[in-house]
Tab-separated table of C-alpha atoms and ligand atoms in Angstrom:
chain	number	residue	atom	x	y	z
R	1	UNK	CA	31.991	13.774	-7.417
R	2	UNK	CA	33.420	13.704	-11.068
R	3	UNK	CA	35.122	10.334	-10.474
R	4	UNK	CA	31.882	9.377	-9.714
R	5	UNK	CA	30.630	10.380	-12.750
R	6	UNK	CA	32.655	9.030	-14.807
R	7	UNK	CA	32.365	5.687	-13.402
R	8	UNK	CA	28.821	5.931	-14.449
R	9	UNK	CA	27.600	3.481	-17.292
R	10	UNK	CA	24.031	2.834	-18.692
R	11	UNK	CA	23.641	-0.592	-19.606
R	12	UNK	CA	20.787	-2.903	-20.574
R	13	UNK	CA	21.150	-6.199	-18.194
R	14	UNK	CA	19.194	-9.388	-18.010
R	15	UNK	CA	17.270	-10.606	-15.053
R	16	UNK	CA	19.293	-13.490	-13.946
R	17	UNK	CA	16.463	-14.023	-10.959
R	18	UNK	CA	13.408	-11.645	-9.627
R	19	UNK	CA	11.533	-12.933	-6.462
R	20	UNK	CA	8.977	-12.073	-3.736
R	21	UNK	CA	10.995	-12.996	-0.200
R	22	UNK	CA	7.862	-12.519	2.230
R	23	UNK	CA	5.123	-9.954	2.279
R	24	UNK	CA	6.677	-6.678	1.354
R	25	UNK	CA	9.986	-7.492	-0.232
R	26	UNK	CA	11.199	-8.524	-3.940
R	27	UNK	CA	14.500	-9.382	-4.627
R	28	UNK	CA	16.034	-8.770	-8.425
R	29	UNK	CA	19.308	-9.883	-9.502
R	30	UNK	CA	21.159	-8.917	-12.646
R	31	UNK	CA	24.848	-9.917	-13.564
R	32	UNK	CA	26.976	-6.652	-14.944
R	33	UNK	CA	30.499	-5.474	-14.622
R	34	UNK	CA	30.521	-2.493	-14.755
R	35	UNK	CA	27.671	-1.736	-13.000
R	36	UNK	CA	28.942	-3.767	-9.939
R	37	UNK	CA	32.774	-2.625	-10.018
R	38	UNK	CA	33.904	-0.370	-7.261
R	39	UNK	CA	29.771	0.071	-5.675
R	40	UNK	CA	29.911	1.155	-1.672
R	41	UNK	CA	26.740	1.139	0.336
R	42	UNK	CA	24.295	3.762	0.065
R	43	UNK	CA	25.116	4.299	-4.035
R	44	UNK	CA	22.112	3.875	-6.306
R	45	UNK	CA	20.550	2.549	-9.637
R	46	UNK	CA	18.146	3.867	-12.008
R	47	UNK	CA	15.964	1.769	-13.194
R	48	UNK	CA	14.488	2.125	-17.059
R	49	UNK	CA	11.614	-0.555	-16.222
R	50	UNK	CA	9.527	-0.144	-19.473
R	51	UNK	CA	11.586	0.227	-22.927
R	52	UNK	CA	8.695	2.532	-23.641
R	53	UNK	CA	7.760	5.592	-22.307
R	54	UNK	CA	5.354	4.131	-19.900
R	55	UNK	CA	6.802	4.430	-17.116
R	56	UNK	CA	8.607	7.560	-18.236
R	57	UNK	CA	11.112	8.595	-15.826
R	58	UNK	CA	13.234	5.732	-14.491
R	59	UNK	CA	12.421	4.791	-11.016
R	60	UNK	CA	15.750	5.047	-8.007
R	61	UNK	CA	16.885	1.880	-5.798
R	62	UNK	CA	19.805	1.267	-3.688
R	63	UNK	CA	22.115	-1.535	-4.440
R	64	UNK	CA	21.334	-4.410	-1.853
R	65	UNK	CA	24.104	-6.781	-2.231
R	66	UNK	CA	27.338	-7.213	-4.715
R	67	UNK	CA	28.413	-10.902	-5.196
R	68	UNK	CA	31.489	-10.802	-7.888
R	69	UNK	CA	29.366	-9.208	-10.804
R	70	UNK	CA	25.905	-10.418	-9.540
R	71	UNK	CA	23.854	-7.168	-8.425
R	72	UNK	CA	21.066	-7.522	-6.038
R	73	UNK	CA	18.206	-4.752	-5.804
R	74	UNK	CA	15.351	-5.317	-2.785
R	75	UNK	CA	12.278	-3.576	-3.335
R	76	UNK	CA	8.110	-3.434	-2.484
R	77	UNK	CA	5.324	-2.095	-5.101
R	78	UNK	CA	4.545	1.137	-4.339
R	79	UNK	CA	3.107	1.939	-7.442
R	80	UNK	CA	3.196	1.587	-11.129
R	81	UNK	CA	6.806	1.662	-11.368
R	82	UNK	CA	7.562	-1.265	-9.186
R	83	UNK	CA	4.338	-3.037	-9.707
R	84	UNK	CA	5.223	-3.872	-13.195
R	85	UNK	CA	9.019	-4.405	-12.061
R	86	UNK	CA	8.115	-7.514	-10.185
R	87	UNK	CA	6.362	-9.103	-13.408
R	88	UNK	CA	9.346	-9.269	-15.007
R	89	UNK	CA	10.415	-13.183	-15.222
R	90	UNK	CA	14.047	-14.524	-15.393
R	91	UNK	CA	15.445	-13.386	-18.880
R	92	UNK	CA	13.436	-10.033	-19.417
R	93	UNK	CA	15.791	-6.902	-19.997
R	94	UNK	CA	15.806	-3.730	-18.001
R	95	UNK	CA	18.074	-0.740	-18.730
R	96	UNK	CA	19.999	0.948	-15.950
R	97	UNK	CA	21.996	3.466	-14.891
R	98	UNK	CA	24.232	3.824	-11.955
R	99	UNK	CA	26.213	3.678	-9.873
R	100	UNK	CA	24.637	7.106	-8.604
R	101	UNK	CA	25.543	9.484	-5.605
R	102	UNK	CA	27.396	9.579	-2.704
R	103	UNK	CA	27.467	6.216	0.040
R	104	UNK	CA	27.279	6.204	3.389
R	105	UNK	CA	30.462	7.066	5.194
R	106	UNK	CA	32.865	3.902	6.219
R	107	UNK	CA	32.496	3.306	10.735
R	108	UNK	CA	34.347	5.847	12.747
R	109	UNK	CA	37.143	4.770	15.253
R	110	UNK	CA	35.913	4.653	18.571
R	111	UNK	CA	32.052	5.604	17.858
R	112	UNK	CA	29.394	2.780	18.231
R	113	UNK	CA	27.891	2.816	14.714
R	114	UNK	CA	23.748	2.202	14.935
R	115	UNK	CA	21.850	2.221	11.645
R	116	UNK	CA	18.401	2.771	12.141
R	117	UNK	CA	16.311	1.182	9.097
R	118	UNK	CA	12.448	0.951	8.006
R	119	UNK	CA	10.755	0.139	4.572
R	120	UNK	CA	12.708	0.841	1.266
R	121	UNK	CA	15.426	2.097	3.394
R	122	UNK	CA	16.548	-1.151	4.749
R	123	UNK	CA	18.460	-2.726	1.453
R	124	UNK	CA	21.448	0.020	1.868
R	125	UNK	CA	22.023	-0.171	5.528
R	126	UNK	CA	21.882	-4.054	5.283
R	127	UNK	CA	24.281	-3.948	2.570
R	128	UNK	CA	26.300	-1.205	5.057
R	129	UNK	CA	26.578	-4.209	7.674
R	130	UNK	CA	27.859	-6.962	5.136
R	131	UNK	CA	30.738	-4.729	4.349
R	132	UNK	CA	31.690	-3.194	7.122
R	133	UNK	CA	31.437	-3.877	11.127
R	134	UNK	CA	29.240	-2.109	12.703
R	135	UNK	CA	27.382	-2.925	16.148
R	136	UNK	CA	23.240	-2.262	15.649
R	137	UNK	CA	20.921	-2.698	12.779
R	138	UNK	CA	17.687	-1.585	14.122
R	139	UNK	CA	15.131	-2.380	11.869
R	140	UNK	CA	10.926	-1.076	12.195
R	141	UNK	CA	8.068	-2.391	10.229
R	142	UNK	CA	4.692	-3.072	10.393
R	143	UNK	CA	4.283	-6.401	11.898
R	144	UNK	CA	6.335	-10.189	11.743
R	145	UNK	CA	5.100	-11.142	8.201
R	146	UNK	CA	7.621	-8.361	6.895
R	147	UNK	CA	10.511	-9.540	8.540
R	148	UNK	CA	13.516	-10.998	6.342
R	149	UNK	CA	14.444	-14.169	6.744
R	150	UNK	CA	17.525	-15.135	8.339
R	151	UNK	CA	19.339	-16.302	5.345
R	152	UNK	CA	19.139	-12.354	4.141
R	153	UNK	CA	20.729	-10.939	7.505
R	154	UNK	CA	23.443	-14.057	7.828
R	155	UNK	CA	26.361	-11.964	6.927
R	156	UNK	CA	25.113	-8.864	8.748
R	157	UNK	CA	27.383	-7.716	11.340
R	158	UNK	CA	26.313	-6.243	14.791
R	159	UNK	CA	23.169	-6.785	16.797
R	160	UNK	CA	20.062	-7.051	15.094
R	161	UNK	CA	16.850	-5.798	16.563
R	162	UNK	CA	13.466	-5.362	15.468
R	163	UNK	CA	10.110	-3.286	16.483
R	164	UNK	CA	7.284	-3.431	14.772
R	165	UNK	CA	3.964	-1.627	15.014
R	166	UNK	CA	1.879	-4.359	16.405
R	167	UNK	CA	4.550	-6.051	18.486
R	168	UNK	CA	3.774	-9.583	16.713
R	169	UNK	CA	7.901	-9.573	16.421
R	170	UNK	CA	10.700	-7.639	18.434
R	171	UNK	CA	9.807	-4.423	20.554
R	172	UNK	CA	6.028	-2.744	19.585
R	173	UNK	CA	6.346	0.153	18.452
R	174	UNK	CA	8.361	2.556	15.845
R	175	UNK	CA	12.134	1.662	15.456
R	176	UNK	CA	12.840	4.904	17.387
R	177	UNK	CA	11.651	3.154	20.814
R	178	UNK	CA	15.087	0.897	20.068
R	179	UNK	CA	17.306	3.841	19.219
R	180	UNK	CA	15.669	5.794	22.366
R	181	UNK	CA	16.648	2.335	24.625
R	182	UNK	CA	20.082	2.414	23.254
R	183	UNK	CA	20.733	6.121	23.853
R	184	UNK	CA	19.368	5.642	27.278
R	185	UNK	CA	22.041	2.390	27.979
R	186	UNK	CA	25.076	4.636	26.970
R	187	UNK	CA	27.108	7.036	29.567
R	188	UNK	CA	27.689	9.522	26.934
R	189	UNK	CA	25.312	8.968	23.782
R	190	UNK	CA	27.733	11.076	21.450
R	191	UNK	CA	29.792	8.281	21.155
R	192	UNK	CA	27.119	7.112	18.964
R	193	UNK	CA	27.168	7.329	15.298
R	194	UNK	CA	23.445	6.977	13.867
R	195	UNK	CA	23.211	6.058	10.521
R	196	UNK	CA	19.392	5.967	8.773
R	197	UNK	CA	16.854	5.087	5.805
R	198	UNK	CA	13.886	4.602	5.640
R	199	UNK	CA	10.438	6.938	5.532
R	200	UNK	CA	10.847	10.538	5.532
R	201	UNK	CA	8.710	10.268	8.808
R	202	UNK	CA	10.923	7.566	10.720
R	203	UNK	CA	14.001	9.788	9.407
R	204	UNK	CA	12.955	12.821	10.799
R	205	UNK	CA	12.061	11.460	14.443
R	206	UNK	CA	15.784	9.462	14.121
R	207	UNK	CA	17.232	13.065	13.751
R	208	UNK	CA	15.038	14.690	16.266
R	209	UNK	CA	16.813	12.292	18.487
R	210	UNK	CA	19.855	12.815	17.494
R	211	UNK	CA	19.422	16.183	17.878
R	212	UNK	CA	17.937	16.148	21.472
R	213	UNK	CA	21.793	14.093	22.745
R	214	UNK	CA	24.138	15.696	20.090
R	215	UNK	CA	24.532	12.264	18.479
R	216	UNK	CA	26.520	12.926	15.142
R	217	UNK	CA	25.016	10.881	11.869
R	218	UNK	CA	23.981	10.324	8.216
R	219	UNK	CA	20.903	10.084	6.528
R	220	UNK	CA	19.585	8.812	3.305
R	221	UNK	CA	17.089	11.158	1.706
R	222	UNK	CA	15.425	9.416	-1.203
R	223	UNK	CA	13.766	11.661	-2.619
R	224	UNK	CA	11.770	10.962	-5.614
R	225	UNK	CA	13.830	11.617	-8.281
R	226	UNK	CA	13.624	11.906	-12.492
R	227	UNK	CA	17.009	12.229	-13.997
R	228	UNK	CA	19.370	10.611	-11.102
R	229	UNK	CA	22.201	12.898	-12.441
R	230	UNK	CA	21.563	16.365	-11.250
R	231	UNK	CA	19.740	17.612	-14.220
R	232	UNK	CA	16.233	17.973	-13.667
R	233	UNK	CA	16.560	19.394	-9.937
R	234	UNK	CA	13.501	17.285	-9.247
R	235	UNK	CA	15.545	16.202	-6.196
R	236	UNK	CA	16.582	19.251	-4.141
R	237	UNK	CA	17.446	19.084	-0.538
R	238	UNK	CA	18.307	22.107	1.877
R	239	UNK	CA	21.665	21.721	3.273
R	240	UNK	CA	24.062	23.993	4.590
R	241	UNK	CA	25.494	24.733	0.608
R	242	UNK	CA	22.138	25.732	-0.385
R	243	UNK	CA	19.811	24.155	-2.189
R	244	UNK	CA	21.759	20.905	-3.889
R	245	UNK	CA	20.030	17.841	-5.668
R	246	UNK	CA	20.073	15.001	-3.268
R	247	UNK	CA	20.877	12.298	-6.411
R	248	UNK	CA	24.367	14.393	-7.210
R	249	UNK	CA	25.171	15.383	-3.345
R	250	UNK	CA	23.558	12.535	-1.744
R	251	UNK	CA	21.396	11.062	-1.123
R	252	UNK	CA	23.743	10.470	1.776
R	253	UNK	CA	23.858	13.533	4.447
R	254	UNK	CA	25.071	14.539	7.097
R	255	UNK	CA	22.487	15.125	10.099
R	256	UNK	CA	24.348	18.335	10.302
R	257	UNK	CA	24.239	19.662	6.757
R	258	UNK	CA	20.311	19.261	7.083
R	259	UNK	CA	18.469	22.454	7.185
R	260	UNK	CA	14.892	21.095	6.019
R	261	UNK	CA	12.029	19.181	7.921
R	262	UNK	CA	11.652	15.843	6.050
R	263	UNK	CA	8.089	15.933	6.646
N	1	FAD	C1	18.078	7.012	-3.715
N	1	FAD	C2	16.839	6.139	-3.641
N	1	FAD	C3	16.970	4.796	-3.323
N	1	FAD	C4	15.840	3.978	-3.264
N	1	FAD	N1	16.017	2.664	-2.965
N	1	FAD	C5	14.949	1.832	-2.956
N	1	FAD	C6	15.122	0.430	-2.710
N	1	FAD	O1	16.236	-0.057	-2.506
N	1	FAD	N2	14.016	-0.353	-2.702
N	1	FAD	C7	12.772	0.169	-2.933
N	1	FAD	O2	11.795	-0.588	-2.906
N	1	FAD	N3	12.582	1.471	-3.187
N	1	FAD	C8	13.646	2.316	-3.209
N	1	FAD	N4	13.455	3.651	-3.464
N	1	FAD	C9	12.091	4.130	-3.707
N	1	FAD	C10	11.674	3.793	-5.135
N	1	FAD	O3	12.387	4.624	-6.001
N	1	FAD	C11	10.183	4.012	-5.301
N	1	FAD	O4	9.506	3.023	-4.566
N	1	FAD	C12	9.766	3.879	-6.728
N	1	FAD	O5	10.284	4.937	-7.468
N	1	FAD	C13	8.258	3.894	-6.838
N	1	FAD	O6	7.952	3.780	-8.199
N	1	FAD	P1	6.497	3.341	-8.659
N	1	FAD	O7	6.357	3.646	-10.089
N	1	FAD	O8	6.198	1.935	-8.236
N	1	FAD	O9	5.581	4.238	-7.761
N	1	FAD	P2	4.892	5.619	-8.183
N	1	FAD	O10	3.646	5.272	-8.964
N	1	FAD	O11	5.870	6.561	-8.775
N	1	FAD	O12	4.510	6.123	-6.755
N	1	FAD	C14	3.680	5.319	-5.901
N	1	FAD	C15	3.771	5.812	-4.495
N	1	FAD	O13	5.121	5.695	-4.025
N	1	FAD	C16	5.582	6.921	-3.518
N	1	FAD	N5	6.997	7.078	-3.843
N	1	FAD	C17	7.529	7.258	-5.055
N	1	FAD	N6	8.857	7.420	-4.971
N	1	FAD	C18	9.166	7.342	-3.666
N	1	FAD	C19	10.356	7.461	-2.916
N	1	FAD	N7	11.526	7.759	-3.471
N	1	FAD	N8	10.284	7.323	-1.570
N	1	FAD	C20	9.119	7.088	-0.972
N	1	FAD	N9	7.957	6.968	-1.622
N	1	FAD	C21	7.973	7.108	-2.942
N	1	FAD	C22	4.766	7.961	-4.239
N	1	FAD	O14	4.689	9.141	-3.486
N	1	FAD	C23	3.415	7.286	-4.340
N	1	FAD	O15	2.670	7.415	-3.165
N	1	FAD	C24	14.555	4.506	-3.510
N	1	FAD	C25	14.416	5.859	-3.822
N	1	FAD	C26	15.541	6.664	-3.894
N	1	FAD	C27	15.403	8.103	-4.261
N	2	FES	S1	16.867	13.442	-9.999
N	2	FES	FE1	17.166	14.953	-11.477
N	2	FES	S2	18.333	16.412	-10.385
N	2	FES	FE2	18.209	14.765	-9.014
């Protein structure tokens, strides 16, 4: 955890590029050394998006994609926050911290790694499967017009599948009715290793699962948070230490170490 902190640098970068790439997803890229050096999936940014104090607290996203120094951050409009994030044109400047908290852990030996993904969750676990091999991405979503397209999945490695709510693309339905298929193909389903992100909702059905066939995993609990450094305990999780901010102990966890209901 120290090294971690150490390695942490505030730094006011300039937007190199900042685009929408279909219906729900921008794409911002930055250049910065430091805040690119030595980044593993699942490690976060904070993101000062105003100079003034409106926004006040800086808003959290996951590093999407590292290309030398080039830093890549996919996100939707929620709210405020992000809505005024994707004004910002080539050239503006944006002050950020990072990287922040603890990444996803690297494949296990002889588990088949699945990382279930939906919404603001997917950027990590896509950036997961660039870097390492792993055999599913399941992704869920709302319908076709929020799927991303091929070029941002090229490098992925595994299977990719989709559901979506209305069944316009992949299997209808949540992203759970393609982990629940997968479970169901396996002779002994705790040879899986489920890695997830994605709504608190989707999350806590993943690790119901999980639960139900002892299937060991990690999830991402993105909470909302203020400080991103374990000082305003805006961002506490119940885990098996206690009570521990997810931005300083996570926001990577192990299904195990959960002791709260997401939802
Ligand atoms: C560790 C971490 C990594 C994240 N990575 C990404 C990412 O890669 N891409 C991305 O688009 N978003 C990501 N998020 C979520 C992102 O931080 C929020 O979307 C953002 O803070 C919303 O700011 P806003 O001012 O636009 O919305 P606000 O005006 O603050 O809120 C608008 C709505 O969004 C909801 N909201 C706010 N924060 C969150 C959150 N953390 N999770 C779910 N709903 C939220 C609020 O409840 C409210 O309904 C991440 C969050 C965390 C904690
Ligand atoms: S965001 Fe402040 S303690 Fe985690």
């Amino acid at each position: 955890m120290s090294s971690a902190r150490s390695k942490m640098q505030d730094e006011v970068v300039t937007i190199l590029d900042n685009r929408k790439i279909n219906e729900k997803y921008f794409k911002l890229t930055f250049a910065s050394k430091k805040l690119s050096r030595g980044v593993v999936p699942g490690q976060f940014l904070q993101l000062q998006i105003q100079p003034t104090f409106d926004p006040l607290l800086r808003r959290p996203f996951s590093y999407y994609r590292i290309k030398g120094e080039r830093v890549e951050v996919l996100y939707e409009i929620l709210g405020r926050g992000t809505g005024i994030l994707s004004q910002k044109g080539k050239g503006s400047r944006v002050r950020i911290l990072g990287p922040l908290g603890n990444p996803f852990s690297k494949p296990k030996a002889k588990k088949t790694t699945v990382l279930v993904a939906g919404g603001i969750g997917l950027p990590p676990l896509v950036f997961f499967a660039e870097k390492n091999k792993v055999d599913y991405l399941l992704i869920g979503g709302k319908s076709k017009a929020e799927v991303l397209p091929k070029s941002e999945l090229s490098k992925v490695s595994g299977k990719v599948l989709y559901a979506t709510n209305d069944g316009s693309y992949g299997k209808k339905g949540f992203v759970t009715v393609l982990l629940d298929e997968l479970i169901h193909q396996q002779e002994d389903p705790r040879n899986l290793f489920v890695q997830t992100c994605g709504p608190k909702v989707m999350m806590q059905a993943v690790i119901d699962l999980a639960r139900k066939y002892e299937i060991p995993g990690e999830a991402s609990i993105d909470e909302t948070m203020g400080c991103g450094v374990g000082a305003c305990l805006g961002c506490m999780v119940e885990t098996d230490k206690g009570l521990v901010p997810s931005c300083v102990e996570g926001p990577v966890f192990a299904f195990d170490s959960i002791r709260q209901s997401l939802v």
